[in-house]
Every structure is written in structure tokens, then in C-alpha cells.
PDB file of C-alpha atoms in Angstrom:
ATOM      1  CA  MET A1256     111.703  96.987 117.926  1.00  0.00           C
ATOM      2  CA  LYS A1257     107.994  99.354 118.553  1.00  0.00           C
ATOM      3  CA  ILE A1258     107.190 101.890 120.741  1.00  0.00           C
ATOM      4  CA  GLU A1259     103.679 102.240 121.607  1.00  0.00           C
ATOM      5  CA  VAL A1260     102.204 105.068 123.196  1.00  0.00           C
ATOM      6  CA  PHE A1261      98.855 104.536 124.510  1.00  0.00           C
ATOM      7  CA  GLY A1262      97.253 107.622 124.496  1.00  0.00           C
ATOM      8  CA  LYS A1263      94.142 110.433 123.625  1.00  0.00           C
ATOM      9  CA  GLU A1264      94.246 112.857 121.275  1.00  0.00           C
ATOM     10  CA  ASN A1265      93.611 116.006 123.934  1.00  0.00           C
ATOM     11  CA  CYS A1266      95.947 114.578 126.541  1.00  0.00           C
ATOM     12  CA  ALA A1267      98.294 117.883 126.293  1.00  0.00           C
ATOM     13  CA  VAL A1268     101.323 114.965 128.298  1.00  0.00           C
ATOM     14  CA  CYS A1269     100.678 112.240 125.188  1.00  0.00           C
ATOM     15  CA  GLU A1270     101.268 114.927 122.601  1.00  0.00           C
ATOM     16  CA  SER A1271     104.846 115.328 124.360  1.00  0.00           C
ATOM     17  CA  THR A1272     105.900 112.389 125.041  1.00  0.00           C
ATOM     18  CA  LYS A1273     105.352 111.553 120.631  1.00  0.00           C
ATOM     19  CA  ARG A1274     107.263 114.856 120.068  1.00  0.00           C
ATOM     20  CA  LYS A1275     109.920 113.631 123.067  1.00  0.00           C
ATOM     21  CA  LEU A1276     110.779 110.183 121.258  1.00  0.00           C
ATOM     22  CA  ALA A1277     110.337 111.313 117.913  1.00  0.00           C
ATOM     23  CA  HIS A1278     112.820 114.124 119.039  1.00  0.00           C
ATOM     24  CA  PHE A1279     115.455 111.208 120.384  1.00  0.00           C
ATOM     25  CA  LEU A1280     115.001 108.796 117.920  1.00  0.00           C
ATOM     26  CA  GLU A1281     116.273 110.972 115.532  1.00  0.00           C
ATOM     27  CA  LYS A1282     118.586 112.973 117.808  1.00  0.00           C
ATOM     28  CA  TRP A1283     120.327 108.977 118.838  1.00  0.00           C
ATOM     29  CA  GLY A1284     120.356 107.181 115.036  1.00  0.00           C
ATOM     30  CA  CYS A1285     117.907 105.305 116.046  1.00  0.00           C
ATOM     31  CA  ALA A1286     114.637 106.619 114.366  1.00  0.00           C
ATOM     32  CA  ASP A1287     114.941 104.270 110.825  1.00  0.00           C
ATOM     33  CA  GLY A1288     114.811 100.988 112.662  1.00  0.00           C
ATOM     34  CA  VAL A1289     111.409 101.554 114.579  1.00  0.00           C
ATOM     35  CA  ASP A1290     107.817 101.586 114.115  1.00  0.00           C
ATOM     36  CA  MET A1291     106.709 104.548 116.259  1.00  0.00           C
ATOM     37  CA  THR A1292     102.568 103.712 117.138  1.00  0.00           C
ATOM     38  CA  PHE A1293     100.240 105.860 119.605  1.00  0.00           C
ATOM     39  CA  VAL A1294      96.746 103.688 119.656  1.00  0.00           C
ATOM     40  CA  ASN A1295      94.222 106.159 120.798  1.00  0.00           C
ATOM     41  CA  MET A1296      92.442 104.937 123.686  1.00  0.00           C
ATOM     42  CA  ASP A1297      89.758 106.714 122.887  1.00  0.00           C
ATOM     43  CA  THR A1298      88.400 104.442 119.906  1.00  0.00           C
ATOM     44  CA  VAL A1299      87.165 100.791 121.031  1.00  0.00           C
ATOM     45  CA  GLU A1300      90.010  99.623 118.737  1.00  0.00           C
ATOM     46  CA  GLY A1301      92.396 101.468 121.018  1.00  0.00           C
ATOM     47  CA  MET A1302      90.794 100.708 124.421  1.00  0.00           C
ATOM     48  CA  ALA A1303      91.061  97.253 123.377  1.00  0.00           C
ATOM     49  CA  GLU A1304      94.319  97.444 122.924  1.00  0.00           C
ATOM     50  CA  GLY A1305      95.014  99.350 125.810  1.00  0.00           C
ATOM     51  CA  ALA A1306      93.549  96.155 127.402  1.00  0.00           C
ATOM     52  CA  PHE A1307      95.367  93.746 126.579  1.00  0.00           C
ATOM     53  CA  GLN A1308      98.383  95.615 127.344  1.00  0.00           C
ATOM     54  CA  ASP A1309      97.310  96.541 130.691  1.00  0.00           C
ATOM     55  CA  VAL A1310      96.846  99.601 130.231  1.00  0.00           C
ATOM     56  CA  SER A1311      95.364 101.774 132.828  1.00  0.00           C
ATOM     57  CA  GLU A1312      96.643 105.419 132.561  1.00  0.00           C
ATOM     58  CA  VAL A1313      97.729 107.585 129.784  1.00  0.00           C
ATOM     59  CA  PRO A1314      99.677 108.330 128.866  1.00  0.00           C
ATOM     60  CA  THR A1315     101.465 104.786 129.168  1.00  0.00           C
ATOM     61  CA  THR A1316     104.886 103.977 126.542  1.00  0.00           C
ATOM     62  CA  ILE A1317     105.677 101.246 125.604  1.00  0.00           C
ATOM     63  CA  ILE A1318     109.439  99.841 124.230  1.00  0.00           C
ATOM     64  CA  SER A1319     109.040  96.233 122.705  1.00  0.00           C
ATOM     65  CA  CYS A1320     111.781  94.110 120.563  1.00  0.00           C
ATOM     66  CA  ASP A1321     111.274  90.728 120.034  1.00  0.00           C
ATOM     67  CA  GLY A1322     108.172  89.988 121.771  1.00  0.00           C
ATOM     68  CA  LYS A1323     110.109  90.867 124.956  1.00  0.00           C
ATOM     69  CA  THR A1324     109.653  94.138 126.992  1.00  0.00           C
ATOM     70  CA  TRP A1325     112.660  96.958 127.387  1.00  0.00           C
ATOM     71  CA  GLY A1326     110.948  99.808 129.321  1.00  0.00           C
ATOM     72  CA  ARG A1327     107.685 100.388 129.663  1.00  0.00           C
ATOM     73  CA  TRP A1328     105.759 104.574 131.714  1.00  0.00           C
ATOM     74  CA  GLU A1329     102.391 104.726 132.288  1.00  0.00           C
ATOM     75  CA  GLY A1330     101.373 107.938 133.435  1.00  0.00           C
ATOM     76  CA  ALA A1331     103.984 110.291 132.622  1.00  0.00           C
ATOM     77  CA  VAL A1332     106.736 111.521 129.544  1.00  0.00           C
ATOM     78  CA  PRO A1333     109.225 109.547 130.065  1.00  0.00           C
ATOM     79  CA  PRO A1334     112.806 110.884 131.492  1.00  0.00           C
ATOM     80  CA  SER A1335     115.055 110.867 128.811  1.00  0.00           C
ATOM     81  CA  GLU A1336     117.886 108.471 130.246  1.00  0.00           C
ATOM     82  CA  GLU A1337     115.787 105.984 131.300  1.00  0.00           C
ATOM     83  CA  VAL A1338     113.943 105.405 127.436  1.00  0.00           C
ATOM     84  CA  LYS A1339     117.456 105.818 125.723  1.00  0.00           C
ATOM     85  CA  GLU A1340     118.826 103.394 128.415  1.00  0.00           C
ATOM     86  CA  ALA A1341     116.050 101.135 126.857  1.00  0.00           C
ATOM     87  CA  LEU A1342     116.467 102.116 123.566  1.00  0.00           C
ATOM     88  CA  SER A1343     120.563 100.446 123.727  1.00  0.00           C
ATOM     89  CA  LYS A1344     119.110  97.824 124.800  1.00  0.00           C
ATOM     90  CA  CYS A1345     116.815  97.112 121.862  1.00  0.00           C
ATOM     91  CA  CYS A1346     118.854  98.104 119.819  1.00  0.00           C
ATOM     92  CA  SER A1347     121.906  95.954 120.366  1.00  0.00           C
ATOM     93  CA  LYS A1348     119.827  93.257 120.407  1.00  0.00           C
ATOM     94  CA  GLN A1349     118.581  94.089 116.472  1.00  0.00           C
TER      95      GLN A1349
END
């Protein structure tokens, strides 16, 4: 399973998103099987990856597993229940 958070270094909402996801991964027991990555949209590499993923707002959070997107949220911290639902769907596939 992979979680990508597209954001900017000095973005408070982006930092909050990262902290919330890390907290819930631990709480729900999914942390070991998850590759969580922060993609810095202030860099050329980050902008290129963001363009590839069609990211237009930060933060954008994408939860995927086996090439399928199970959750995507743009411009805000993802709601806890929606994240939990996406993680449970994805975790059950592993």
C-alpha cells in the first residue's frame, strides 16, 4: 500500500495531513505495510510527479494499492472516516 501526500514545505495543512495520517496508521495497525511519501511540490521533481498524478491543489493525498487508487483528497486534510475506509479496503487486498 502506498500513501502519497503532495504538498509544500511551509504549508500548515500539509504538515497536519502528514501527522494525522501517521497517527491513524499507527492507531489502526497499518503502519508496517504502508509506504507513506511526502512529495514536495516546491521542487522540479515534485512538480513533475504532481503533474503526472494530476495534482492541482495542496495538500493532495492519494491512497493506492496494486496500481488502484482507493482514496484521493485535494486541498484539505482527509476526513478520518474516509481514510479509515480507504485503508481498510486496501489492507484487505494485501
